[in-house]
C-alpha positions in Angstrom: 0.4 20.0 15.3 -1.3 20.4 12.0 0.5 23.9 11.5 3.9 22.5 12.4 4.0 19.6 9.9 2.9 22.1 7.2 6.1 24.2 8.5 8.3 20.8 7.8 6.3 20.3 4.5 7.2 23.6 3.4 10.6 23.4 4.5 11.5 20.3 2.5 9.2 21.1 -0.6 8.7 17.2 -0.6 4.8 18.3 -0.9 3.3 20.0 -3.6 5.9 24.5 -6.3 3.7 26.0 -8.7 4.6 25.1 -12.1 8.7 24.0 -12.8 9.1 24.2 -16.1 11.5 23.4 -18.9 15.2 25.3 -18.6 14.8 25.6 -22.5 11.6 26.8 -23.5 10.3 30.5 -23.0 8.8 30.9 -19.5 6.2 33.0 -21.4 4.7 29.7 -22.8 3.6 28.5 -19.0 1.5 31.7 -18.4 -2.0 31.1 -18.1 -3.8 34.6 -18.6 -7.2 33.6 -17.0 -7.7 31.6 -14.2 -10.3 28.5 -14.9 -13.6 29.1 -13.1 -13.4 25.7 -11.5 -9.9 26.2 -9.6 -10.4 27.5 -6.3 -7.3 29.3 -4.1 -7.5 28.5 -1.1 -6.7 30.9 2.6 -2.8 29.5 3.3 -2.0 28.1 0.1 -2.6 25.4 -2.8 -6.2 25.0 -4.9 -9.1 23.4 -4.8 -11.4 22.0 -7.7 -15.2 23.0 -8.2 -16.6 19.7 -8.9 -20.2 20.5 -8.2 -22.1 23.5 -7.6 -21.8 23.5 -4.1 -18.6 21.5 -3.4 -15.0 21.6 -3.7 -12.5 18.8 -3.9 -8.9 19.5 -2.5 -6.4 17.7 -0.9 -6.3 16.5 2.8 -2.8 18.5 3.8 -4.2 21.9 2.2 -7.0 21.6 5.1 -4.9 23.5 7.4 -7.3 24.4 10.3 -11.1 24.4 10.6 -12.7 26.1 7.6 -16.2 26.1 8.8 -17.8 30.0 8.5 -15.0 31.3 7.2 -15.6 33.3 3.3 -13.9 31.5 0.2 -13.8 33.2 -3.4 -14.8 30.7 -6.3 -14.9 32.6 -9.6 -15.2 36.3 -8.1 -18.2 35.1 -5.9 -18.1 34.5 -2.0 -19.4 31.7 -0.6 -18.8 30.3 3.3 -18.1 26.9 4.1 -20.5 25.1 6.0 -18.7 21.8 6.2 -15.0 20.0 5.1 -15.3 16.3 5.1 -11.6 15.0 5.0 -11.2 10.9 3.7 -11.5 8.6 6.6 -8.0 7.6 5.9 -6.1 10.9 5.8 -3.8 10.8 8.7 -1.0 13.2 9.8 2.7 12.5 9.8 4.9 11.9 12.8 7.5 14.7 12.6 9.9 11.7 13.6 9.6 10.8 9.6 11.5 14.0 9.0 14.9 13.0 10.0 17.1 10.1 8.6 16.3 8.2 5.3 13.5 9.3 3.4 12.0 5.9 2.5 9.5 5.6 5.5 7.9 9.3 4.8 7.8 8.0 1.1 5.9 5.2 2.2 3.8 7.2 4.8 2.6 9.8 2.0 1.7 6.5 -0.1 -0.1 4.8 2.2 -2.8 7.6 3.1 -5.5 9.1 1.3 -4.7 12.9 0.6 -8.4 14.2 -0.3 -11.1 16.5 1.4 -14.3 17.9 0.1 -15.5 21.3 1.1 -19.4 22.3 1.1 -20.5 25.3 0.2 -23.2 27.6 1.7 -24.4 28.1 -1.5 -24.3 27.0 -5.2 -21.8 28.7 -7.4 -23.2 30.9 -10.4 -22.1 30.4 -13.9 -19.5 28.3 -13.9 -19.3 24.4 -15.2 -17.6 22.5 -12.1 -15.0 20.3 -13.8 -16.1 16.7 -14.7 -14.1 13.7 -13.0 -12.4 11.2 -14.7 -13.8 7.4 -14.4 -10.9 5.6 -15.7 -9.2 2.9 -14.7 -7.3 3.6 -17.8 -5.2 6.7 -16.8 -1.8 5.8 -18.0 -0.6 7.1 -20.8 -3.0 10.1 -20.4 -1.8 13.6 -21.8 -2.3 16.0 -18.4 -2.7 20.1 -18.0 -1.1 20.9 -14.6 -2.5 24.0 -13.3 -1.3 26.4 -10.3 0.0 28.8 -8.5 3.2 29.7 -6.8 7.3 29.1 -6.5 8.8 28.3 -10.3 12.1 27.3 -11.6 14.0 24.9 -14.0 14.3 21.5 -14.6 18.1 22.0 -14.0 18.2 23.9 -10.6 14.3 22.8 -9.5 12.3 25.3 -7.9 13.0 29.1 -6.7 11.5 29.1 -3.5 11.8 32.6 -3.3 9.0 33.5 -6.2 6.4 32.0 -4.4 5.4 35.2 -3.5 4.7 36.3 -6.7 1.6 34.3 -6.9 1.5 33.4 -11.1 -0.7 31.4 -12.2 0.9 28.6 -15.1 -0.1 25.2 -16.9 2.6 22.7 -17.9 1.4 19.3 -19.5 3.0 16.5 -18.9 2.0 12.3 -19.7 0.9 9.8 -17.0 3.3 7.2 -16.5 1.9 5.3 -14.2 -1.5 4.4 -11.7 -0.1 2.8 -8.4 -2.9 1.8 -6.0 -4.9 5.3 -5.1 -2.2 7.4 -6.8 -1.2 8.6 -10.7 2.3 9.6 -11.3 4.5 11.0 -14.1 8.0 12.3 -14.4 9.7 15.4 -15.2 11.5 14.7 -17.8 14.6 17.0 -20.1 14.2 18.2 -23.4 12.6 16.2 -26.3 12.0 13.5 -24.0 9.6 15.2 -22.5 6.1 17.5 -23.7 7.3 20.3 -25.2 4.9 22.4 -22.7 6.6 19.6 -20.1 6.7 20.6 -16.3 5.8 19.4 -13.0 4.1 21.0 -10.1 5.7 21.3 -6.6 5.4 22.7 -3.2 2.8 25.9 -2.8 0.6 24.3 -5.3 -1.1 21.0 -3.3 -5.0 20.0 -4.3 -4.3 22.1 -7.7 -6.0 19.7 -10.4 -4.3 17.7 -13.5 -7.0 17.6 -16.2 -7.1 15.9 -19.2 -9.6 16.3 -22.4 -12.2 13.8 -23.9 -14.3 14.9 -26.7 -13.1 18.6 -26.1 -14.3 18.5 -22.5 -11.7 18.7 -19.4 -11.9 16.2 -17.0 -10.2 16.1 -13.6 -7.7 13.1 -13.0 -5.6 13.9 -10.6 -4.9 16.6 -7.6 -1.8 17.4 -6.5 0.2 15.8 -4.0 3.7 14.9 -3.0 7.5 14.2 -5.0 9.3 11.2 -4.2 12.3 11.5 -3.4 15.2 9.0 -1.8 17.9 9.6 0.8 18.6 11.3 4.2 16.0 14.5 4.3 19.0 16.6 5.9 20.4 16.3 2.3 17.7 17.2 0.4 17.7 21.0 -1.3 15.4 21.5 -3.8 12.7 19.9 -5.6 11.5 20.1 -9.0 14.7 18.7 -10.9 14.3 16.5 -14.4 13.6 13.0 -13.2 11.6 13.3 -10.4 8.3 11.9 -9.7 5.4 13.3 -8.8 2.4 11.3 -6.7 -1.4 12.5 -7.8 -4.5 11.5 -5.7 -6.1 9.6 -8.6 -9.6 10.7 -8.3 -11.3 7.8 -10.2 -10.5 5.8 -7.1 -12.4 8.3 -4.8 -15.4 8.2 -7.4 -17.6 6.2 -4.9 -16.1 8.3 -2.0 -17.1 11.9 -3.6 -20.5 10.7 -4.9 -21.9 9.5 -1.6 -20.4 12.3 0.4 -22.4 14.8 -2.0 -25.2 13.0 -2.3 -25.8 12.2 1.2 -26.3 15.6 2.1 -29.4 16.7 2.7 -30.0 20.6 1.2 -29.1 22.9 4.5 -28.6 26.9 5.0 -25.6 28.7 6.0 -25.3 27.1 10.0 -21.8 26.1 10.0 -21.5 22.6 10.4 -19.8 19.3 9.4 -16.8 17.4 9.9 -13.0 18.2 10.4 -10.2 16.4 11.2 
């Protein structure tokens, strides 16, 4: 069931391409030539975010089966997963919401909570796991989108076909708004928008949005979903100037995260924990 919605998701590239960016700025610009130690790629596709030594914090939809024993890379080291804990009130779509007017899937993806942590087997080495942001004063916030994936234009959206290629880019972009559980911005053209400006789209899900205090990045938001309005059998692409993207807004997940760490006790490398 799980693999078959991800088939519709990818299909509709209503969830979260690596970086779109703007049709009239040099592609070149977007290229990020190291990859942060704190973003994690994960087995299928999309990121995860170190956010302690031994955990990882992701989006629910990039937890695509059981993780439990199997070997993820953080930073050039391997470490196994010994348990995923996905939010209480992540819940899968009926594949009935693909068809007809897009307004109840819209309302579906708002009214769940996208986020999973991963526990490592063992603490990472050398790396700073990315701080989170407390807010509740995210809008207006100058973001870094980070990922991996599909690109393209604000004028056509996203190239579906250079997924493949696997670049890694940033884009910035500003937060327009903080709805309930969720931070959002918009895509916008030309000097309306960052001059770095971009958005993030299918391929690229749990990838982080960071922003800077006092020279030190701090995560606000993972990647999510686009909204988008009308009958899904018309949509094409995604990624266009004017659309809105949907972040989990990780300061509302700050009581969440710090018990679910916290609350476990020290273990070894038995795989166990909790999965959807």
């Amino acid at each position: 069931m799980k693999l078959f919605v991800a088939l519709l998701l990818s299909a509709l590239s209503l969830d979260a391409s690596s970086i779109v960016i703007r049709h009239d700025v040099d592609e070149k610009k977007y290229l990020l030539k190291q990859q942060p130690g704190f973003l994690v790629d994960m087995h299928h596709e999309g990121h995860g975010v170190l956010i302690h030594p031994k955990w990882i914090l992701t989006a629910g939809h990039v937890i695509f089966h059981d993780y439990r024993g199997m070997d993820i890379t953080v930073a050039g080291q391997r470490r196994k997963v010994v348990k995923v804990v996905v939010h209480p009130d992540y819940r899968l779509p009926d594949p009935q919401l693909f068809k007809g007017d897009s307004g109840p899937l819209m309302d579906f993806w708002q009214s769940r909570s996208d986020i999973a942590l991963i526990e490592l087997d063992a603490a990472v080495d050398g790396v700073t796991p990315l701080a989170l942001y407390s807010g509740p004063d995210e809008k207006g916030l100058k973001i870094t989108i980070i990922g991996r994936g599909a690109t393209g234009d604000g004028n056509v959206g996203e190239r579906p076909e250079t997924k493949k290629e696997g670049v890694l880019r940033q884009c910035t972009n500003v937060v327009e708004e903080t709805i309930g559980n969720w931070v959002t911005y918009r895509f916008d053209a030309a000097d309306a928008g960052e001059p770095l400006e971009g958005m993030s789209g299918s391929g690229d899900s749990g990838g982080p949005s960071i922003t800077y205090r006092d020279g030190k990045p701090m995560l606000v938001g993972l990647t999510s979903w686009q909204y988008w309005r009308g009958n899904i059998a018309d949509f094409t692409v995604g990624g266009k100037y004017g659309t809105r993207a949907f972040m989990v807004r990780v300061s509302s997940y700050r009581d969440w995260i710090d018990s679910t760490v916290t609350a476990t006790p020290p273990r070894g490398p038995s795989p166990q924990g909790t999965v959807p």
